[in-house]
Coordinates of C-alpha atoms and ligand atoms in Angstrom, one line a residue:
X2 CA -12.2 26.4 -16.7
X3 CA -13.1 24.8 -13.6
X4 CA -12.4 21.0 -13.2
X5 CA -14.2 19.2 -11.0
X6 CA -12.6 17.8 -7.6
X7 CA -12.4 13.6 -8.4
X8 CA -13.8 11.2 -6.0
X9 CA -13.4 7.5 -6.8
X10 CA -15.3 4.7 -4.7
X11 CA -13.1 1.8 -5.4
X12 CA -12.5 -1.9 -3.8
X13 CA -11.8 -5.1 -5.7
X14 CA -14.2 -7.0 -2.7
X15 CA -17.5 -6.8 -4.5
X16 CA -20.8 -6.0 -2.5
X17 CA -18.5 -3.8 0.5
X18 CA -21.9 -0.9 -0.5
X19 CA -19.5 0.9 -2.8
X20 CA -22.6 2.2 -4.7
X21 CA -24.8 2.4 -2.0
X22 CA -22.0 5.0 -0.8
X23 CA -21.2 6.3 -4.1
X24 CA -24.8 7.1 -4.9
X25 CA -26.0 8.7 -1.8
X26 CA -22.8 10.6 -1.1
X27 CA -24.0 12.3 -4.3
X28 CA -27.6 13.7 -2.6
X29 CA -25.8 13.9 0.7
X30 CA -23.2 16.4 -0.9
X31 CA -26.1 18.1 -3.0
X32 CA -28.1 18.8 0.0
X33 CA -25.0 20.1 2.1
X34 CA -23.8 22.6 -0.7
X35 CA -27.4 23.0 -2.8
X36 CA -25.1 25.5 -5.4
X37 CA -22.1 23.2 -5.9
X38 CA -22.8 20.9 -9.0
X39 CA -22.4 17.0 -8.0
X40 CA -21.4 14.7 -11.2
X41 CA -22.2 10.9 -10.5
X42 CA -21.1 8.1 -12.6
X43 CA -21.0 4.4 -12.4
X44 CA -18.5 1.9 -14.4
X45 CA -20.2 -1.1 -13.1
X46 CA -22.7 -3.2 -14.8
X47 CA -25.9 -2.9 -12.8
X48 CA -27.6 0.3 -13.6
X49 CA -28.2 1.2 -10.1
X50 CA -27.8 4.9 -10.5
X51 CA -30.3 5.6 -13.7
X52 CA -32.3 3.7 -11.0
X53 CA -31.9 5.9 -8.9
X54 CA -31.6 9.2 -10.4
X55 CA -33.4 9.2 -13.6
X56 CA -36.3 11.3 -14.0
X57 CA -38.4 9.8 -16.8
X58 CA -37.3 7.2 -19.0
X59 CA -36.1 8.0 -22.3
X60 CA -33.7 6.6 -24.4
X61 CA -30.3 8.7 -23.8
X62 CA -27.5 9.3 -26.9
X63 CA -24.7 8.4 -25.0
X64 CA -23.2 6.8 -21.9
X65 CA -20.3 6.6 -19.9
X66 CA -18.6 4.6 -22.3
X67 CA -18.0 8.0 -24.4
X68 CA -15.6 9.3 -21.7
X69 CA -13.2 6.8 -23.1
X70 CA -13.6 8.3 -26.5
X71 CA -12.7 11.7 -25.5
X72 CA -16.4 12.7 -25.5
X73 CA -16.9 16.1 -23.4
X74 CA -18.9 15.1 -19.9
X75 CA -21.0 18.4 -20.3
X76 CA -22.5 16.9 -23.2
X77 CA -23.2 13.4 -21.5
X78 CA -25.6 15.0 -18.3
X79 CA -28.8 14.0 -17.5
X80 CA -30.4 15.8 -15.5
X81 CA -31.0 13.7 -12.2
X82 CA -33.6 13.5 -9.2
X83 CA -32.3 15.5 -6.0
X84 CA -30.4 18.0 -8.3
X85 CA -27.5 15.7 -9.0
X86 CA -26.4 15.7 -12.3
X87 CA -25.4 12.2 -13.7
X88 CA -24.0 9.9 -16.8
X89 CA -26.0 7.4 -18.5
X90 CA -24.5 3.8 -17.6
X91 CA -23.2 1.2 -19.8
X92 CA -24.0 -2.3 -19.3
X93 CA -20.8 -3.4 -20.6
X94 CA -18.0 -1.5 -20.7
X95 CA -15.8 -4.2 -21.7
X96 CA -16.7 -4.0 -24.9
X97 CA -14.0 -0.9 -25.0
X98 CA -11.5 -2.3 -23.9
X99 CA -9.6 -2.3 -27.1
X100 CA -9.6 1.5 -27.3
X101 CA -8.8 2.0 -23.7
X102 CA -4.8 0.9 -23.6
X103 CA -3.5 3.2 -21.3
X104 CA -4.5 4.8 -17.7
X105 CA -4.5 8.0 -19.0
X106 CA -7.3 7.6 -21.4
X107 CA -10.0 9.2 -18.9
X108 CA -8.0 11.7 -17.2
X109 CA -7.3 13.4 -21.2
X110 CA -11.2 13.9 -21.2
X111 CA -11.9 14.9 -17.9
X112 CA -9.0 17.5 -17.8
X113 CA -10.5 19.8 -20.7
X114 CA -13.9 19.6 -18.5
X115 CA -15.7 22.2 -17.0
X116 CA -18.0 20.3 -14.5
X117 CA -16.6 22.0 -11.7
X118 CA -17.4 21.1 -8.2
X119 CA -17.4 17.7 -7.7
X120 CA -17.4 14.0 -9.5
X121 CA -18.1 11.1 -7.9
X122 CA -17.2 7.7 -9.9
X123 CA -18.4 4.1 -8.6
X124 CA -16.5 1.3 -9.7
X125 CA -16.5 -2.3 -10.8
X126 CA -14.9 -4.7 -7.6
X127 CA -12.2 -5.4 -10.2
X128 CA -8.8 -3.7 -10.8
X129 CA -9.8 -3.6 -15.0
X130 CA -8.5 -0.4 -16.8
X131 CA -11.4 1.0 -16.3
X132 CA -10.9 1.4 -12.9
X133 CA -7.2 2.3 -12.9
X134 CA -8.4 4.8 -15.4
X135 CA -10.7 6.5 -12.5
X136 CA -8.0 6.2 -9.9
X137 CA -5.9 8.2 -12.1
X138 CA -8.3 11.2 -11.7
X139 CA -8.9 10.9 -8.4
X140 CA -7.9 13.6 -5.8
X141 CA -9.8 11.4 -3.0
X142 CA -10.3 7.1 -3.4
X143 CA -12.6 5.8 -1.1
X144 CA -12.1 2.2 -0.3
X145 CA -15.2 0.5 1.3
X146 CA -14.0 -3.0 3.5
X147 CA -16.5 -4.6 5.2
X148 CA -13.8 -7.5 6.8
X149 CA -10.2 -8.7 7.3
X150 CA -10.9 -9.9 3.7
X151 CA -11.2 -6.4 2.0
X152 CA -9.0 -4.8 3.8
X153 CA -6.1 -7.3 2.5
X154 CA -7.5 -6.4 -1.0
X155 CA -6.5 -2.8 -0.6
X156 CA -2.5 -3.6 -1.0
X157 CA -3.3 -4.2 -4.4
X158 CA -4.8 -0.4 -4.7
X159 CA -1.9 0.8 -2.8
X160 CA 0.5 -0.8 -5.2
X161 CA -1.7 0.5 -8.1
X162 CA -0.8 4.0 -6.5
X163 CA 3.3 3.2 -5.9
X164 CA 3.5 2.0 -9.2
X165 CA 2.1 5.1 -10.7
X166 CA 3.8 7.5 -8.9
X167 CA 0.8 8.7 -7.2
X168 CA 0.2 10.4 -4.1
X169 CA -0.9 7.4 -1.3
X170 CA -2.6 10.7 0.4
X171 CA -5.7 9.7 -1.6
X172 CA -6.7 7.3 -0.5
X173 CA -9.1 6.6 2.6
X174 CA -10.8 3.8 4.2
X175 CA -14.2 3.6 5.4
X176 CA -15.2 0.2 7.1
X177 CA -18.9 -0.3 6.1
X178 CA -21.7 -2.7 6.2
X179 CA -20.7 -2.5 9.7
X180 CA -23.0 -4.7 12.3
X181 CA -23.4 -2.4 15.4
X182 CA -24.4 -5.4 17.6
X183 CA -21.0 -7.5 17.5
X184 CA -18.5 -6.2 20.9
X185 CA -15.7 -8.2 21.8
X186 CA -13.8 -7.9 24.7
X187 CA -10.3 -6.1 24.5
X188 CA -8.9 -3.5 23.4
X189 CA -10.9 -3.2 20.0
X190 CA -14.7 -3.4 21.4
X191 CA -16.1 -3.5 18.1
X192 CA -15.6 -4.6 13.8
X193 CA -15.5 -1.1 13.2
X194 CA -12.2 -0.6 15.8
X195 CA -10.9 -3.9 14.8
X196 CA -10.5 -2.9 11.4
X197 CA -9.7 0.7 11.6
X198 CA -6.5 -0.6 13.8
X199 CA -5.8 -3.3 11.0
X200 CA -5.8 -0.5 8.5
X201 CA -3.8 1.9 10.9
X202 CA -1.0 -0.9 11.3
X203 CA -1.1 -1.5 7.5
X204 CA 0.1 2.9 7.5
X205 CA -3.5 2.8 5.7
X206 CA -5.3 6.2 6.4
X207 CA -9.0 6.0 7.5
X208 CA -12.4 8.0 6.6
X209 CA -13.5 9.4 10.4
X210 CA -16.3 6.8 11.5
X211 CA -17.9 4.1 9.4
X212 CA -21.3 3.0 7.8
X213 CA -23.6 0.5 9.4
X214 CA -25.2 -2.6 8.7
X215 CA -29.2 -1.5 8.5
X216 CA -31.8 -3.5 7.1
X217 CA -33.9 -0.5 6.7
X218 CA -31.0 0.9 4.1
X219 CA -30.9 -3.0 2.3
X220 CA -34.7 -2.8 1.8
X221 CA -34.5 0.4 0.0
X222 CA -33.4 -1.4 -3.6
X223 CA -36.4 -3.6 -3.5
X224 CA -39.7 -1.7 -3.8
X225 CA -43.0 -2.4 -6.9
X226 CA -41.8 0.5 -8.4
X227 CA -38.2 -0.8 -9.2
X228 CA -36.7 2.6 -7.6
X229 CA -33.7 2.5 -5.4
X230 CA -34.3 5.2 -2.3
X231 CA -31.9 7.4 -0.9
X232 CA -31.6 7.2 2.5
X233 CA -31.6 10.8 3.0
X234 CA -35.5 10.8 2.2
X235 CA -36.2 6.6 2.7
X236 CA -33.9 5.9 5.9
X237 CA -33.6 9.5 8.1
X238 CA -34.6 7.2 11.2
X239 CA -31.2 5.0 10.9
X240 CA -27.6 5.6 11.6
X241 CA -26.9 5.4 8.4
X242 CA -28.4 8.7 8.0
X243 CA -26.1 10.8 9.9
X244 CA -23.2 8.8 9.0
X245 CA -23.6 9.6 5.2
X246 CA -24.1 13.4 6.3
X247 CA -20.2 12.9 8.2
X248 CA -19.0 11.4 5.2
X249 CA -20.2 14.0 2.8
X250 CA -19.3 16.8 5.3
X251 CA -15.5 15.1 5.1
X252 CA -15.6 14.7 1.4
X253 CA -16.8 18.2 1.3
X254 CA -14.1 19.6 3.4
X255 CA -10.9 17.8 1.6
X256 CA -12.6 19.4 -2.0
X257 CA -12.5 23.2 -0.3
X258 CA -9.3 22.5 1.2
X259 CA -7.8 21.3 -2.3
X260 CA -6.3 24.1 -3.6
X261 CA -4.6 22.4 -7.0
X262 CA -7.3 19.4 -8.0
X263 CA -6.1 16.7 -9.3
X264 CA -7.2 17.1 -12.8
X265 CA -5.3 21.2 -12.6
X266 CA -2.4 18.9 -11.8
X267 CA -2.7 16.4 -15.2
X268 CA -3.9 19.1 -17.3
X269 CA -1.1 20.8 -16.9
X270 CA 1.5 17.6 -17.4
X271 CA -0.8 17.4 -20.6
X272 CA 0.1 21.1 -21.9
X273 CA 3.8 21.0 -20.7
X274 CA 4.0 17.2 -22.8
X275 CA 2.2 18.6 -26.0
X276 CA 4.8 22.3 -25.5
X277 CA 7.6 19.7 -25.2
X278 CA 6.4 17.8 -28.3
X279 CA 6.0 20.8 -30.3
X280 CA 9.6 21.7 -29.4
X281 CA 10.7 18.5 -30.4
X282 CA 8.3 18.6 -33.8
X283 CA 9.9 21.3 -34.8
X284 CA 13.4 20.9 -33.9
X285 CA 13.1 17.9 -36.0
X286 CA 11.6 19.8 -38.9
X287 CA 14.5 22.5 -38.4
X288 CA 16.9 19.5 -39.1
X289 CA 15.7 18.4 -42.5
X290 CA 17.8 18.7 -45.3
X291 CA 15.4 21.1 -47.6
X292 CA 15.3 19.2 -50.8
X293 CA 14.7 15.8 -51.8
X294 CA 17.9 13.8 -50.7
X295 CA 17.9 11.8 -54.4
X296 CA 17.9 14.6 -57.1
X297 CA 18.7 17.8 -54.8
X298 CA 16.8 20.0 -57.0
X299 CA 13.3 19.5 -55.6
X300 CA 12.5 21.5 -52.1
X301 CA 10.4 19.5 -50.0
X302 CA 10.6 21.2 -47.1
X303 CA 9.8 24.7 -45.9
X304 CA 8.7 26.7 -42.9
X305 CA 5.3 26.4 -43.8
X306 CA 5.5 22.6 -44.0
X307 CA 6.8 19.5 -46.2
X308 CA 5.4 18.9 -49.8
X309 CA 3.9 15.7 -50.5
X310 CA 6.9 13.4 -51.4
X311 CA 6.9 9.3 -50.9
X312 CA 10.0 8.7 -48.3
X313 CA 11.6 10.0 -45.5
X314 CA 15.1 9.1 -45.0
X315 CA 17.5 9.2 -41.7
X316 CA 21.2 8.2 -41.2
X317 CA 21.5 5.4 -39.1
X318 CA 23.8 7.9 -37.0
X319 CA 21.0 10.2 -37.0
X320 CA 22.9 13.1 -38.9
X321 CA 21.4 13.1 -42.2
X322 CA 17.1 13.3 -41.7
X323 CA 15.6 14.7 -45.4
X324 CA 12.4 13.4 -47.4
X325 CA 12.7 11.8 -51.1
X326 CA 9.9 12.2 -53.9
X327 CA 8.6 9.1 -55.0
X328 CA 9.3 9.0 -58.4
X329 CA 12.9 10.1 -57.2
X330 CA 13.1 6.8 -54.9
X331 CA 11.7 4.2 -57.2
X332 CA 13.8 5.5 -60.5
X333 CA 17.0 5.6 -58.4
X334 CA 15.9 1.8 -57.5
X335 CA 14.7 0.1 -60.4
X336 CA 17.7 1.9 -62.7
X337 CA 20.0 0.2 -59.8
X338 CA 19.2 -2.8 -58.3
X339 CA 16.7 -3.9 -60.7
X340 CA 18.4 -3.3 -63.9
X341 CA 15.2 -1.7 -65.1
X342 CA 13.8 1.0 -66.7
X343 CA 10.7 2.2 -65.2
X344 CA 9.4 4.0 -68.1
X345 CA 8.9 1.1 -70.4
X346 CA 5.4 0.5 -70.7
X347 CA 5.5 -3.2 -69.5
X348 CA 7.6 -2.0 -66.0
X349 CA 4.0 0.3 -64.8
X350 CA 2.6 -2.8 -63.0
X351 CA 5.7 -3.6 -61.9
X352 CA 6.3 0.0 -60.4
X353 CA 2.8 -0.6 -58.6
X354 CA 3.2 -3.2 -57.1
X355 CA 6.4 -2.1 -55.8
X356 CA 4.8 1.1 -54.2
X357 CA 2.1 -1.1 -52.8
X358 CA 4.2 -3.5 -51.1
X359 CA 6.5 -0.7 -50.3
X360 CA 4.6 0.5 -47.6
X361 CA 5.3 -2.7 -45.5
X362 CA 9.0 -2.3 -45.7
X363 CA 11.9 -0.2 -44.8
X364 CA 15.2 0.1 -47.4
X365 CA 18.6 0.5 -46.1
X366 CA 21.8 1.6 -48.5
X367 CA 25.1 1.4 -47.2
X368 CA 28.4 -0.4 -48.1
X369 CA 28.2 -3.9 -49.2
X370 CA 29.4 -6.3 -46.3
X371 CA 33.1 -7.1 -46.1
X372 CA 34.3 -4.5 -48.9
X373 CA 36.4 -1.8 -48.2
X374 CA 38.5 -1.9 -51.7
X375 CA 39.0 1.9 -52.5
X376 CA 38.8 0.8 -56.5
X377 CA 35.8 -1.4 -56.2
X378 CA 32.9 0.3 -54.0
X379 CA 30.4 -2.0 -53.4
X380 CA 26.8 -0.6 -52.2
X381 CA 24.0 -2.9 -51.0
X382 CA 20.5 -2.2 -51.0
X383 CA 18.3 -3.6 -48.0
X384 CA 14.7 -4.4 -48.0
X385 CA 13.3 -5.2 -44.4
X386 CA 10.0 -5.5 -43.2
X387 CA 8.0 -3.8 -41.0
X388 CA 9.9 -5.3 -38.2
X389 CA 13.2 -4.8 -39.3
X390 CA 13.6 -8.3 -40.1
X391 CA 15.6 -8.3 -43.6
X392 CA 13.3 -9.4 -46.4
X393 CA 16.2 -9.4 -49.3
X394 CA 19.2 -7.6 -50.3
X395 CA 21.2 -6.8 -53.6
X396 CA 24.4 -5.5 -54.2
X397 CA 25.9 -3.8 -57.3
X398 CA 29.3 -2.3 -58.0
X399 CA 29.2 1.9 -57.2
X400 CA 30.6 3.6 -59.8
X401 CA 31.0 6.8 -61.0
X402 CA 30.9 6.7 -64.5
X403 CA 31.2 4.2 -66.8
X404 CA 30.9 6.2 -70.2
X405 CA 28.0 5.5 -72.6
X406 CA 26.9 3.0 -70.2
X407 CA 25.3 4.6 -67.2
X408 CA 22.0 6.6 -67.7
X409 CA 21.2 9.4 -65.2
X410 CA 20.4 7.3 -62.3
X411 CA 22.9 5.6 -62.3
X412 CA 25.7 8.3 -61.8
X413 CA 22.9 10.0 -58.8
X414 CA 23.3 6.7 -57.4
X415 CA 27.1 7.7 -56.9
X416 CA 26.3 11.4 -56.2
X417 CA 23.8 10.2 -53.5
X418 CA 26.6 8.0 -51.6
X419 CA 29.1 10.3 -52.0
X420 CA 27.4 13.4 -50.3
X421 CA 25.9 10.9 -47.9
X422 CA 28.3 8.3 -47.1
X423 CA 31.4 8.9 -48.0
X424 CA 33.8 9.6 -45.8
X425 CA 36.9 12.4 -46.5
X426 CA 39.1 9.8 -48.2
X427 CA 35.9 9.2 -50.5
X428 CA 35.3 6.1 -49.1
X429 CA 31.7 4.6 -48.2
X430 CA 32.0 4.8 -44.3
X431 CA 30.0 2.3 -41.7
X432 CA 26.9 4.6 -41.5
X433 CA 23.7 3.5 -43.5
X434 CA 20.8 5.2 -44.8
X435 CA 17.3 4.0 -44.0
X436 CA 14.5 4.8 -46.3
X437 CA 10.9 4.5 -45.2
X438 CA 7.9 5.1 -47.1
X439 CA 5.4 7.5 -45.9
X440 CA 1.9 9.2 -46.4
X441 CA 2.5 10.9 -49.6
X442 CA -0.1 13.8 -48.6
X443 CA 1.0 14.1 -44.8
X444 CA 4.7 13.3 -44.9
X445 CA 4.9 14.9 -41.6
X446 CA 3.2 12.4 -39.9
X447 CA 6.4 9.9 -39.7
X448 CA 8.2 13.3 -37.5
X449 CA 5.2 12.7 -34.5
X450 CA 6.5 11.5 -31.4
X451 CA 5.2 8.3 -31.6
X452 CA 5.6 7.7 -35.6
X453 CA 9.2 8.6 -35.0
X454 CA 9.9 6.9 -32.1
X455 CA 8.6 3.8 -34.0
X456 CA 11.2 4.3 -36.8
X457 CA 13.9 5.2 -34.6
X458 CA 13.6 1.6 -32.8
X459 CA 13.5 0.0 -36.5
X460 CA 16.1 1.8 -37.4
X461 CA 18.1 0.9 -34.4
X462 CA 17.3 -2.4 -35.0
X463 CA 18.1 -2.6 -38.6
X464 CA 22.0 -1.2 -37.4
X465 CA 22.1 -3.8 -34.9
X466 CA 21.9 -6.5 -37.6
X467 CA 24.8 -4.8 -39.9
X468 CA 27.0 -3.9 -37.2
X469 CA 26.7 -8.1 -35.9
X470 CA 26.9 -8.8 -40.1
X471 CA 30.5 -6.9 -39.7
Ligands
LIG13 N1 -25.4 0.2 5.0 C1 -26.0 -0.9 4.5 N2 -26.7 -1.6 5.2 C2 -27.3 -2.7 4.7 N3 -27.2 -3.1 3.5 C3 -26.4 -2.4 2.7 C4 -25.8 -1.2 3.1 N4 -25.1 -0.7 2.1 C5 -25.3 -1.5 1.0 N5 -26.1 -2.5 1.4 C6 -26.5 -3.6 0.6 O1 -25.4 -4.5 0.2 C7 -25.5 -4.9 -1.1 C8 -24.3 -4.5 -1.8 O2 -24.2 -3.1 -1.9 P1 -23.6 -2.3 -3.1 O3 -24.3 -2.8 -4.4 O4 -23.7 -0.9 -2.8 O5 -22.2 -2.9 -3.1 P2 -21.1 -2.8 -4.2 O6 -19.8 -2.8 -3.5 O7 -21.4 -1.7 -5.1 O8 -21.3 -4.2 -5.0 P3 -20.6 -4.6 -6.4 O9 -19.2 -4.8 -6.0 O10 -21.3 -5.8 -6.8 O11 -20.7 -3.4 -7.3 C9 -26.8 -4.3 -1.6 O12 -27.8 -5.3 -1.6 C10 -27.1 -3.1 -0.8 O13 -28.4 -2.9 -0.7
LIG14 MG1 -21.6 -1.6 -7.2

């Protein structure tokens, strides 16, 4: 699979010419390598480059905005004027911004893509996720500054970079819009000096040379035919011209020099994290107990999997981790702390409703607070929300028989707690189970990194609040 090489033309100083650059650094590339594909996108709002590139109008499936929803890029081209291939735009990509919660969310899709040679995304003059997400894939950032202004704007990039761990290396200056007429006296003789040593003192690293100011280059946006020109065919006679082709000519260089892009680099972090979760998936699976934790005669889990069942169950300690069958759970808890039996007809709406609000909670057993009578074991059951925050909580004598009196549940109540949570004097120790309901048909689910992770901090939570109650 070849990745493309990631070039991102970003500054939070709005109309610096970051699409005026990334646009005709696109045809400037394309005519300098004619073989390597170029991939152009924009995240800002005008539609500049469908202006520019777009053949004839029709009415495209998709835009950029699908990048955030894992859509392939392949599948997104259109194919552009000057043989650069490019994304539809969005006008507002804002609307997204609920899906897109992370950094990261970009460089998932552009890592499994096989544009090869080289991307270039423009960028809104704002800091929004969208454009932390591009500077996440970027192997090369291009920061246009057309003044002091700008140039302070860039510590805000550079601490985007620090923050992320990422390599500072990226990222080059290129002082545009440049007016070619200004000379001071002194040491700097012109903007373009005076702001390449600014950016040198700041330990900022700089593009070799700089854009200028032309008028020819502004005019080429307005024309009857609502077209934006590329200066390589509109504006050959300005300076521009030949400082575009130095640009691309540099870009071109740092790609061919790479020899591990950016998005080689990320999609292997991707496999190693997904190996590593794996691992951890199944070392998790490895540690269930095999059948359901209330009746013991049911297996639930196997090699091949986990049958459907209602709960999943860990020891606060983390020692005991099994699954429960529904029916198991809710007999065990009506019989106990309801004083009901489930199988009388007027109980079924009862019983639903239960498994309905069930899902919103998490159950803790463990010994009742402040009893540690050998002769009178007290066990208390726990109903928190999906918080942790306790909802309620009931407590009933444990006992192990009690003649005529106890039905079946009852005495698996005891049998539960005492392979569970007794300790070796037969004594309910200070560990707890908690009991969480989960997808009957994919049980598994709640053993995901993220599903787990969730329950652990509940869980932690929940012991924080009994060990405080102690
Ligand atoms: N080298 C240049 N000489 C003269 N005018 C230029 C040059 N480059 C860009 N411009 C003009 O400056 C204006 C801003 O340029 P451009 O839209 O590329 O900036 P931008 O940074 O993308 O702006 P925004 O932050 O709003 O997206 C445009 O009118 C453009 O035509
Ligand atoms: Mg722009």
């Amino acid at each position: 699979m070849s990745r493309p090489y990631v070039v991102v033309i970003a500054s939070e100083k709005g109309g610096v010419g970051k699409t005026t650059l990334a646009t005709n650094l696109a045809i400037y590339l394309k005519a300098l390598h004619d073989d390597m594909p170029v991939t152009l996108c924009s995240f800002d709002n005008h539609l500049s480059v469908d202006r520019m590139f777009q053949i004839k109008k029709t009415v495209p499936q998709n835009d950029v905005g699908a990048l955030f929803k894992g859509e392939p890029p392949e599948q997104l081209l259109q194919t552009g004027e000057f043989g650069v291939q490019y994304i539809t735009s969005k006008i507002d990509l804002s609307e997204l911004r609920q899906n897109v919660t992370t950094i990261k969310v970009l460089s998932r899709t552009l890592s499994r893509s096989d544009l090869g040679g080289i991307l270039i995304i423009d960028t809104r003059p704002d800091l929004d996720i969208f454009t932390r997400n591009a500077l996440f894939c970027a192997d090369r950032v291009i920061v246009p500054v057309k003044d002091a202004p700008s140039l302070e704007n860039c510590k805000h990039l550079y601490d985007f970079f620090d923050q992320n761990d990422l390599k500072r290396s990226a990222l080059r200056i290129l002082p545009c819009l440049i007016d070619s007429r200004i000379h001071y006296d002194g040491p700097f003789r012109n903007p373009y000096q005076l702001l390449r040593a600014y950016a040198i003192n700041r330990g900022y690293r700089c593009m070799e040379g700089y854009i200028a100011k032309s008028p020819k280059v502004e005019s080429l946006n307005t024309n009857p035919e609502g077209k934006i020109y590329p200066v390589l065919t509109h504006g050959r006679g300005t300076e521009v011209h030949s400082q575009l082709s130095s640009v691309a000519r540099q870009v071109y260089l740092s790609c061919h020099e790479t020899e591990c892009r950016r998005l080689d680099h990320i999609n292997t972090a991707i496999e190693s994290e997904t190996e590593e979760r794996n691992r951890t998936f199944q070392d998790r699976l490895n540690s269930l107990h095999p059948n359901c934790l209330f009746c013991e005669t049911t297996k639930l889990v196997s090699p091949s999997g986990i049958a459907p069942s209602g709960y999943f169950c860990e020891s606060a300690s983390g020692t005991i981790q099994a699954f429960i069958e529904e029916t198991c759970f809710i007999n065990l808890f009506f019989a106990n702390f309801y004083d009901q039996d489930r199988s009388r007809p007027d109980n079924a709406s009862l019983t639903d409703l239960f498994r309905e609000s069930a899902q919103q909670s998490y159950f803790a057993l463990k010994r009742a607070p402040h009893t540690r009578n050998f002769y009178q074991q007290q066990v208390a059951l726990y109903r928190f929300d999906d918080e942790g925050l306790e909802v309620s909580h009931k407590i009933i004598d444990l006992k192990e028989s009690d003649g005529a009196l106890l039905n079946h549940h009852r005495s698996q109540l005891f049998r539960l707690m005492s392979t569970t949570l007794f300790d070796q004097k037969g004594m309910l120790n200070d560990d707890s189970l908690i009991i969480r309901k989960v997808s009957s048909d994919f049980p598994d689910e709640i053993l995901y990194e993220e599903n787990y992770r969730q329950f652990r901090n509940i869980a932690n939570r929940i012991k924080k609040q009994f060990v405080e109650a102690s």
